[in-house]
């Protein structure tokens, strides 16, 4: 057994007890694992600050000072003993002894000022060591307390002298720790010592994980050097280089693993070949009242190439709200029709499915393709007819909600499944589509999402899907002016909405309703509705309301009233978030806007500016909101670019929290690289992995044996989340 696989208990300073603790607390049991436990940040210990320059806003600093006074405090702040260099200044009565001490306070001074060092633990040991008159180097986080600057539990060292290189030597790593570890003496400093010993043991045996040519091509240092410098950087430059190497490696193997799966799948000839374009496609295309945007053309082209290829398409289509994804979906369905296959479009809500249906019927007017709508509220008779039409193939395109995946829905030959707003469908639900067709091959899959996913995340979450992006809006879309207002400005906002209505426009007013089933929140929506009705009274104004507790009939009635222009204002919860198209609406008011996530706000804003000459989004914020929330609202006012917003969202919240990704989660946990911060390196690593797989898709060449070996590690054995089959 090599040193890297040996137990950490044999590292000097560890032993069986601490080894058990490290295993339980951090999951580290071997020397090799320990060496992959990297510092989470670094402290520059090359600088010693004069006390007068230290402020409580600084991160960790070091100061050197002479001890002027030492005080032992007992219960309730009583003084047990106070001393200075001259001797005892104050002493408690005999029954209050050292053992009763709760806190040790050390006052230090340098030429510029004084500062307090405080200990709640290790009191006896520190009391004996930190005697008045002596000089030490203290290292810790300064904070303001009772008008003094102090540090709690600083690290204490002898001041650096010539030859003493431990204190004040350059960059020091800081490791994540836990209370239990600290209690058992594995403090930051102890961890540093343990790590140094582990490096001595393990480094000589550390085998390179990347082939020579990969290292050369990417200008990386070798693994052993990188590991040493990630723990004990020789310099900031060395740290940078080491961290780049380790991050690259991680991202590279991640991408290599995902892409390899994709290559394997794409080489399997298991798709339905659809070589024809067909008359229906051409007729629809010719009949369009507008030209496709360049981005739409490009994406249609990509999809056609996939569907022709004889391999199954698995493509993610990303495009901002209003970028014209539906159009692209319809043309894709018509390719299937032209080849004698059926398609389905699944939408997450009834409202959306209906809207899709209306639009799709329009696009199909010049074709002989029959289209039907199937949702939860489709009546029994109609439903029976649709089931029959799907089974005998007379229905070419079916649009619907979850009703489409019910067991009694059977297709004659489903060739394409379009899934709108992918994140609302679980993987299992998508898989159900599979059993619904008897063509012997899985249908092509096009997943559409208007929640822009940052590129880096898409590359990981959907690393084995092909991604198309519509990054261009149809001409004529007006920018939406976005402003934020406080509660005090609401009357002005109402006036503004009235002015817009006077111009013939309509307005959305959205309330946050996080759990639609929650009665209280519903009450608050109804309260909001009452308020608005009182500001916009009949007969001059008509206000419609839509929320999740209504029956479908109520919902449709209200939606239709707004869509047809009979209602001036639509008060709603976020049910309108996705897809609803009312070109005449020019104002989107979002109440308690700080309670919405960025992508949600962005989606909501996308509802306006689809037709009106000028469009506005008014973010109404509550009086007290957090800094984070304020940052989100500021960002909304600063940009309309969905991808920029998604990137920022990820930076603010971290990729795991990103809206729409909770269901899928991240396929692997990264040790050092960050999807939010290392986007450029990720792209490089992905491109490089692609170039390798292009030449050697199965990694069979001897040069790549190392890569295969690494990929076999658990860490890179990625569950295929994105696969829809
Ligand atoms: P998405 O589904 O991406 O939010 P839609 O497909 O609903 O967008 O399109 C939004 C609106 O833009 C629709 O009214 C649609 O008819 C229109 N549209 C789509 N493509 C174009 C285009 N190339 N030129 C002009 N209008 C377009
Ligand atoms: Mg849409």
Short mmCIF file of C-alpha atoms and ligand atoms in Angstrom, two decimals, residues 325-326 352 356 420 579, ligand 2:
data_model
loop_
_atom_site.label_atom_id
_atom_site.label_comp_id
_atom_site.label_asym_id
_atom_site.label_seq_id
_atom_site.Cartn_x
_atom_site.Cartn_y
_atom_site.Cartn_z
CA UNK A 325 -38.88 29.71 -29.66
CA UNK A 326 -42.44 28.64 -30.44
CA UNK A 352 -49.50 28.14 -21.70
CA UNK A 356 -49.31 27.53 -27.71
CA UNK A 420 -41.32 23.75 -23.05
CA UNK A 579 -45.33 32.60 -21.85
MG1 LIG B 2 -42.78 30.75 -25.24
#
